[in-house]
Amino acid sequence: MRFTVFFHRTTTTSPPSHRQHLRTLFDGNFTLVRDRGLDHAVEREKNLKPLLNLRNLIKQEPSKSLPVSIIKESIQLPFRPMDFIRKYPSVFEEFYSNGRFEAHVRLTPEAVELDDEEGFMCKSELFKKQVADRLLKLLMISKIHKIPLRVLEGLRWDLGLPMDYVKTMIPEFPDYFRVVGMGDNAVLELVCWCKEQAVSVLEKKLGNKGKDLAFPLQFSTGFEMDNKYEKWLRDWNKLPYVSPYENAGHLNASSDESDRWVVGVLHEIMHILVSKKTEKDNVLMLGEWLGLASRFKRAILQHPGIFYLSSKNRTYTVVLREGYKRGFLAEDNPAMEFRRKYIHLMNTVKEDSQKDKDKVVKDKTSTKESNVKGDEGKAGEEKRDENLVEEKEEGEETELSDAEDEDASESVVDDDNEESVRDTRRTSSNRRGRNFAERKLNTEKPSRNSRRERSSEKLPRKTWEKNPSQVSNSKNIQMRGEHNDVKSSPQRSRSSKNRERLFTTKNTVV
């Protein structure tokens, strides 16, 4: 993702005579790009903070366990408590006590062992001294040398403070600070200024206090800026360095030197944090108490080579570029060492759960294979069924065609017989006299008798009682197609009866 940022700042007031390096004009633009290494550093700690909050809630219980139903009311998790617990089986263990149906949660032996090691580290004098120095530096940066406990509570995770630091750690350093007030009005107040701690990280590294100190600049791959911004940034980084522990009230708020001092304050605060990063809301909350909220916001946007703004984990996180190298912290500390151990434990999968996952995967694979085989078998059966259906349809079509041929031939024969009857009637009506008709019939008798003699072996006795023309018609029906079941066909029996009626009518007419 790329962003183009434009800045334009002008003023009509003339620079004061006692400041030689006052610059009041800035005009330039640059294109912001993502830094994968820093984004990965932010995303690596996803769900770590709610996980440790749930761990602390379980530790407060006398039984070192609690019902899952009360987790949602106590702390805020990114999703459902039961899903969150089952997502990290190496840290949390789900169980049912005394035959009850209500689910409970407790820490796994690995998580308990790691928590004991962390508790032993928090009780060490070295760790307490480091935490006290961080709080002391933060108090000396503040103008009135006071910070409310509610502001510190928002930064407790980033400062690496224990949960009960107000009761256990602060009383051990009465020469550094003390708690004043009660409740929401409680503040942490500086007791004594420590000159040794009032030295910035940049001054310690370069060892040239009071001289020109340049901030280390690191840009992401693909970062683009125009010549105006590059020239302004080069000149800005050459201005005199003002320590964040000094009072800069004499500087003009619109000058580049004042802007450089604000960048130095934010740079020192980010170095105090153990993770060298924090959410943007925490920066603005602390800046509001210091009276520098808007100037902190401008410093973050105007100096992408010093601060990086990440949008991972559904929030904006300000990262100090100098504190990281290739996506990992440049300087390690005990608090971050244990956080890395917890991250490793979070990403560790138990053998049982892994076996269950493998088993589920195998079951899914076997199910898919069986489904594929079943589909193939069904496809083969469907093909066979289709072939059988096609064969049956072809056979039925053949039978139907034969039957149609038979019916067509029968209809042709019937039509011929009807035409012969009509012709006979016309001939008989046109002839004059009965003798001529008898002579005509007598001339045809020999041929009919010869036919009757040739078919006497095949036709039954009943057919001899019919008329000669009817006998010839039944013979033609029997000879067509050479079927044995002609006599049993109901249609043919009807046709024979019809022919019998026709010939009877003919004899009557004659």
Short mmCIF file of N, CA and C in Angstrom, two decimals, residues 59-154:
data_model
loop_
_atom_site.label_atom_id
_atom_site.label_comp_id
_atom_site.label_asym_id
_atom_site.label_seq_id
_atom_site.Cartn_x
_atom_site.Cartn_y
_atom_site.Cartn_z
N LYS A 59 -4.59 -17.45 37.63
CA LYS A 59 -3.66 -17.49 38.77
C LYS A 59 -4.27 -16.87 40.03
N GLN A 60 -5.19 -15.93 39.88
CA GLN A 60 -5.79 -15.29 41.05
C GLN A 60 -6.74 -16.20 41.80
N GLU A 61 -7.23 -17.24 41.15
CA GLU A 61 -8.16 -18.17 41.79
C GLU A 61 -7.42 -19.09 42.75
N PRO A 62 -7.99 -19.37 43.91
CA PRO A 62 -7.32 -20.28 44.86
C PRO A 62 -7.10 -21.68 44.29
N SER A 63 -8.07 -22.14 43.49
CA SER A 63 -7.96 -23.48 42.91
C SER A 63 -7.14 -23.49 41.62
N LYS A 64 -6.64 -22.31 41.19
CA LYS A 64 -5.87 -22.18 39.94
C LYS A 64 -6.66 -22.66 38.73
N SER A 65 -7.97 -22.51 38.83
CA SER A 65 -8.87 -22.82 37.71
C SER A 65 -10.14 -22.02 37.89
N LEU A 66 -10.90 -21.88 36.84
CA LEU A 66 -12.15 -21.13 36.91
C LEU A 66 -13.09 -21.60 35.83
N PRO A 67 -14.40 -21.42 36.04
CA PRO A 67 -15.36 -21.81 35.00
C PRO A 67 -15.21 -20.94 33.76
N VAL A 68 -15.44 -21.55 32.63
CA VAL A 68 -15.32 -20.83 31.37
C VAL A 68 -16.41 -19.77 31.25
N SER A 69 -17.54 -19.96 31.92
CA SER A 69 -18.66 -19.04 31.77
C SER A 69 -18.39 -17.66 32.34
N ILE A 70 -17.48 -17.53 33.30
CA ILE A 70 -17.23 -16.23 33.92
C ILE A 70 -16.08 -15.48 33.27
N ILE A 71 -15.42 -16.08 32.28
CA ILE A 71 -14.29 -15.41 31.63
C ILE A 71 -14.75 -14.20 30.86
N LYS A 72 -15.87 -14.33 30.14
CA LYS A 72 -16.36 -13.23 29.31
C LYS A 72 -16.71 -12.01 30.15
N GLU A 73 -17.15 -12.23 31.40
CA GLU A 73 -17.52 -11.12 32.26
C GLU A 73 -16.30 -10.45 32.89
N SER A 74 -15.16 -11.13 32.92
CA SER A 74 -13.99 -10.61 33.63
C SER A 74 -13.01 -9.89 32.71
N ILE A 75 -12.67 -10.48 31.57
CA ILE A 75 -11.69 -9.90 30.67
C ILE A 75 -12.25 -9.91 29.25
N GLN A 76 -11.60 -9.18 28.38
CA GLN A 76 -12.02 -9.10 26.98
C GLN A 76 -11.09 -9.93 26.12
N LEU A 77 -11.68 -10.84 25.37
CA LEU A 77 -10.94 -11.71 24.46
C LEU A 77 -11.32 -11.41 23.02
N PRO A 78 -10.46 -11.72 22.07
CA PRO A 78 -10.78 -11.42 20.67
C PRO A 78 -11.95 -12.21 20.12
N PHE A 79 -12.27 -13.38 20.72
CA PHE A 79 -13.43 -14.16 20.30
C PHE A 79 -13.93 -14.96 21.47
N ARG A 80 -14.81 -15.91 21.23
CA ARG A 80 -15.46 -16.64 22.33
C ARG A 80 -14.43 -17.30 23.24
N PRO A 81 -14.67 -17.28 24.57
CA PRO A 81 -13.68 -17.86 25.50
C PRO A 81 -13.37 -19.32 25.21
N MET A 82 -14.39 -20.13 24.90
CA MET A 82 -14.14 -21.55 24.64
C MET A 82 -13.29 -21.74 23.39
N ASP A 83 -13.56 -20.96 22.35
CA ASP A 83 -12.74 -21.06 21.13
C ASP A 83 -11.31 -20.58 21.39
N PHE A 84 -11.18 -19.55 22.21
CA PHE A 84 -9.84 -19.04 22.54
C PHE A 84 -9.04 -20.08 23.32
N ILE A 85 -9.68 -20.76 24.24
CA ILE A 85 -9.01 -21.79 25.04
C ILE A 85 -8.60 -22.97 24.16
N ARG A 86 -9.47 -23.39 23.29
CA ARG A 86 -9.17 -24.54 22.43
C ARG A 86 -8.17 -24.19 21.33
N LYS A 87 -8.00 -22.90 21.06
CA LYS A 87 -7.04 -22.49 20.05
C LYS A 87 -5.61 -22.68 20.54
N TYR A 88 -5.41 -22.63 21.86
CA TYR A 88 -4.06 -22.76 22.44
C TYR A 88 -4.06 -23.90 23.46
N PRO A 89 -4.10 -25.13 23.00
CA PRO A 89 -4.13 -26.27 23.93
C PRO A 89 -2.83 -26.47 24.69
N SER A 90 -1.74 -25.86 24.23
CA SER A 90 -0.47 -25.99 24.95
C SER A 90 -0.39 -25.06 26.15
N VAL A 91 -1.31 -24.10 26.23
CA VAL A 91 -1.31 -23.14 27.35
C VAL A 91 -2.47 -23.40 28.30
N PHE A 92 -3.64 -23.70 27.75
CA PHE A 92 -4.85 -23.89 28.56
C PHE A 92 -5.35 -25.32 28.41
N GLU A 93 -5.93 -25.81 29.49
CA GLU A 93 -6.48 -27.17 29.52
C GLU A 93 -7.93 -27.11 29.96
N GLU A 94 -8.79 -27.71 29.18
CA GLU A 94 -10.22 -27.74 29.48
C GLU A 94 -10.55 -29.04 30.21
N PHE A 95 -11.38 -28.94 31.26
CA PHE A 95 -11.73 -30.14 32.03
C PHE A 95 -13.08 -29.92 32.69
N TYR A 96 -13.64 -31.03 33.20
CA TYR A 96 -14.92 -31.03 33.92
C TYR A 96 -14.67 -31.63 35.29
N SER A 97 -15.02 -30.89 36.35
CA SER A 97 -14.70 -31.33 37.71
C SER A 97 -15.94 -31.90 38.39
N ASN A 98 -15.73 -32.98 39.15
CA ASN A 98 -16.75 -33.60 40.01
C ASN A 98 -18.01 -33.99 39.23
N GLY A 99 -17.80 -34.45 38.02
CA GLY A 99 -18.93 -34.91 37.24
C GLY A 99 -19.88 -33.83 36.79
N ARG A 100 -19.50 -32.58 36.90
CA ARG A 100 -20.36 -31.49 36.48
C ARG A 100 -20.25 -31.29 34.96
N PHE A 101 -21.30 -30.68 34.43
CA PHE A 101 -21.32 -30.43 32.99
C PHE A 101 -20.74 -29.07 32.63
N GLU A 102 -20.38 -28.26 33.62
CA GLU A 102 -19.81 -26.94 33.36
C GLU A 102 -18.31 -27.06 33.12
N ALA A 103 -17.87 -26.51 32.01
CA ALA A 103 -16.46 -26.60 31.64
C ALA A 103 -15.62 -25.65 32.47
N HIS A 104 -14.43 -26.11 32.86
CA HIS A 104 -13.46 -25.31 33.59
C HIS A 104 -12.16 -25.25 32.78
N VAL A 105 -11.31 -24.31 33.13
CA VAL A 105 -10.05 -24.14 32.43
C VAL A 105 -8.94 -23.94 33.46
N ARG A 106 -7.78 -24.47 33.15
CA ARG A 106 -6.59 -24.31 33.98
C ARG A 106 -5.37 -24.29 33.07
N LEU A 107 -4.25 -23.93 33.64
CA LEU A 107 -3.01 -23.86 32.87
C LEU A 107 -2.41 -25.26 32.72
N THR A 108 -1.78 -25.48 31.60
CA THR A 108 -1.07 -26.74 31.37
C THR A 108 0.22 -26.76 32.18
N PRO A 109 0.80 -27.91 32.41
CA PRO A 109 2.08 -27.97 33.16
C PRO A 109 3.17 -27.13 32.52
N GLU A 110 3.22 -27.07 31.18
CA GLU A 110 4.23 -26.26 30.51
C GLU A 110 4.03 -24.77 30.80
N ALA A 111 2.77 -24.34 30.79
CA ALA A 111 2.48 -22.93 31.10
C ALA A 111 2.76 -22.60 32.55
N VAL A 112 2.47 -23.53 33.45
CA VAL A 112 2.75 -23.30 34.87
C VAL A 112 4.25 -23.19 35.10
N GLU A 113 5.03 -24.03 34.45
CA GLU A 113 6.48 -23.97 34.60
C GLU A 113 7.04 -22.66 34.07
N LEU A 114 6.54 -22.23 32.93
CA LEU A 114 7.01 -20.96 32.36
C LEU A 114 6.59 -19.77 33.23
N ASP A 115 5.41 -19.85 33.83
CA ASP A 115 4.96 -18.78 34.72
C ASP A 115 5.82 -18.72 35.98
N ASP A 116 6.21 -19.85 36.50
CA ASP A 116 7.09 -19.87 37.68
C ASP A 116 8.45 -19.23 37.36
N GLU A 117 8.97 -19.51 36.19
CA GLU A 117 10.25 -18.89 35.80
C GLU A 117 10.11 -17.37 35.67
N GLU A 118 8.99 -16.94 35.10
CA GLU A 118 8.78 -15.50 34.97
C GLU A 118 8.61 -14.84 36.34
N GLY A 119 7.90 -15.50 37.25
CA GLY A 119 7.76 -14.96 38.60
C GLY A 119 9.09 -14.85 39.31
N PHE A 120 9.94 -15.82 39.12
CA PHE A 120 11.27 -15.76 39.72
C PHE A 120 12.08 -14.60 39.13
N MET A 121 11.92 -14.34 37.83
CA MET A 121 12.62 -13.23 37.19
C MET A 121 12.11 -11.88 37.69
N CYS A 122 10.79 -11.77 37.89
CA CYS A 122 10.22 -10.50 38.36
C CYS A 122 10.66 -10.16 39.79
N LYS A 123 11.03 -11.17 40.55
CA LYS A 123 11.48 -10.92 41.93
C LYS A 123 12.96 -10.58 42.02
N SER A 124 13.66 -10.69 40.92
CA SER A 124 15.09 -10.40 40.94
C SER A 124 15.33 -8.90 41.05
N GLU A 125 16.44 -8.52 41.68
CA GLU A 125 16.77 -7.12 41.89
C GLU A 125 17.10 -6.42 40.58
N LEU A 126 17.71 -7.13 39.64
CA LEU A 126 18.05 -6.52 38.36
C LEU A 126 16.80 -6.09 37.60
N PHE A 127 15.81 -6.95 37.58
CA PHE A 127 14.57 -6.61 36.87
C PHE A 127 13.88 -5.43 37.53
N LYS A 128 13.81 -5.42 38.84
CA LYS A 128 13.16 -4.31 39.54
C LYS A 128 13.89 -2.99 39.27
N LYS A 129 15.21 -3.03 39.24
CA LYS A 129 15.99 -1.82 38.99
C LYS A 129 15.73 -1.30 37.58
N GLN A 130 15.62 -2.19 36.61
CA GLN A 130 15.35 -1.77 35.23
C GLN A 130 13.96 -1.13 35.11
N VAL A 131 12.98 -1.71 35.77
CA VAL A 131 11.63 -1.15 35.73
C VAL A 131 11.61 0.22 36.41
N ALA A 132 12.29 0.34 37.53
CA ALA A 132 12.34 1.63 38.24
C ALA A 132 13.03 2.71 37.40
N ASP A 133 14.06 2.35 36.69
CA ASP A 133 14.75 3.34 35.84
C ASP A 133 13.84 3.81 34.70
N ARG A 134 13.05 2.90 34.15
CA ARG A 134 12.14 3.30 33.07
C ARG A 134 11.09 4.28 33.58
N LEU A 135 10.54 4.00 34.74
CA LEU A 135 9.55 4.92 35.32
C LEU A 135 10.20 6.26 35.69
N LEU A 136 11.40 6.22 36.19
CA LEU A 136 12.10 7.46 36.56
C LEU A 136 12.35 8.33 35.33
N LYS A 137 12.76 7.78 34.24
CA LYS A 137 13.00 8.53 33.01
C LYS A 137 11.70 9.15 32.51
N LEU A 138 10.62 8.40 32.58
CA LEU A 138 9.34 8.91 32.10
C LEU A 138 8.87 10.09 32.96
N LEU A 139 9.12 10.02 34.25
CA LEU A 139 8.72 11.12 35.14
C LEU A 139 9.57 12.36 34.89
N MET A 140 10.85 12.20 34.59
CA MET A 140 11.71 13.35 34.35
C MET A 140 11.41 14.02 33.01
N ILE A 141 10.86 13.29 32.06
CA ILE A 141 10.47 13.88 30.78
C ILE A 141 9.24 14.77 30.95
N SER A 142 8.34 14.38 31.87
CA SER A 142 7.13 15.16 32.10
C SER A 142 7.47 16.55 32.64
N LYS A 143 6.65 17.55 32.26
CA LYS A 143 6.93 18.92 32.66
C LYS A 143 6.81 19.10 34.18
N ILE A 144 5.72 18.59 34.72
CA ILE A 144 5.49 18.76 36.16
C ILE A 144 5.98 17.55 36.95
N HIS A 145 6.62 16.61 36.26
CA HIS A 145 7.23 15.43 36.89
C HIS A 145 6.19 14.59 37.65
N LYS A 146 4.99 14.52 37.04
CA LYS A 146 3.92 13.69 37.59
C LYS A 146 3.21 13.01 36.42
N ILE A 147 2.77 11.78 36.66
CA ILE A 147 2.00 11.03 35.65
C ILE A 147 0.89 10.28 36.39
N PRO A 148 -0.37 10.43 35.94
CA PRO A 148 -1.47 9.68 36.59
C PRO A 148 -1.28 8.17 36.43
N LEU A 149 -1.75 7.44 37.42
CA LEU A 149 -1.66 5.97 37.34
C LEU A 149 -2.53 5.41 36.22
N ARG A 150 -3.61 6.09 35.87
CA ARG A 150 -4.46 5.61 34.76
C ARG A 150 -3.71 5.68 33.43
N VAL A 151 -2.83 6.68 33.27
CA VAL A 151 -2.02 6.77 32.06
C VAL A 151 -0.97 5.66 32.06
N LEU A 152 -0.37 5.43 33.22
CA LEU A 152 0.63 4.36 33.33
C LEU A 152 0.00 2.99 33.13
N GLU A 153 -1.27 2.85 33.52
CA GLU A 153 -1.95 1.56 33.32
C GLU A 153 -2.09 1.24 31.84
N GLY A 154 -2.31 2.27 31.02
CA GLY A 154 -2.37 2.04 29.58
C GLY A 154 -1.03 1.65 28.99
#
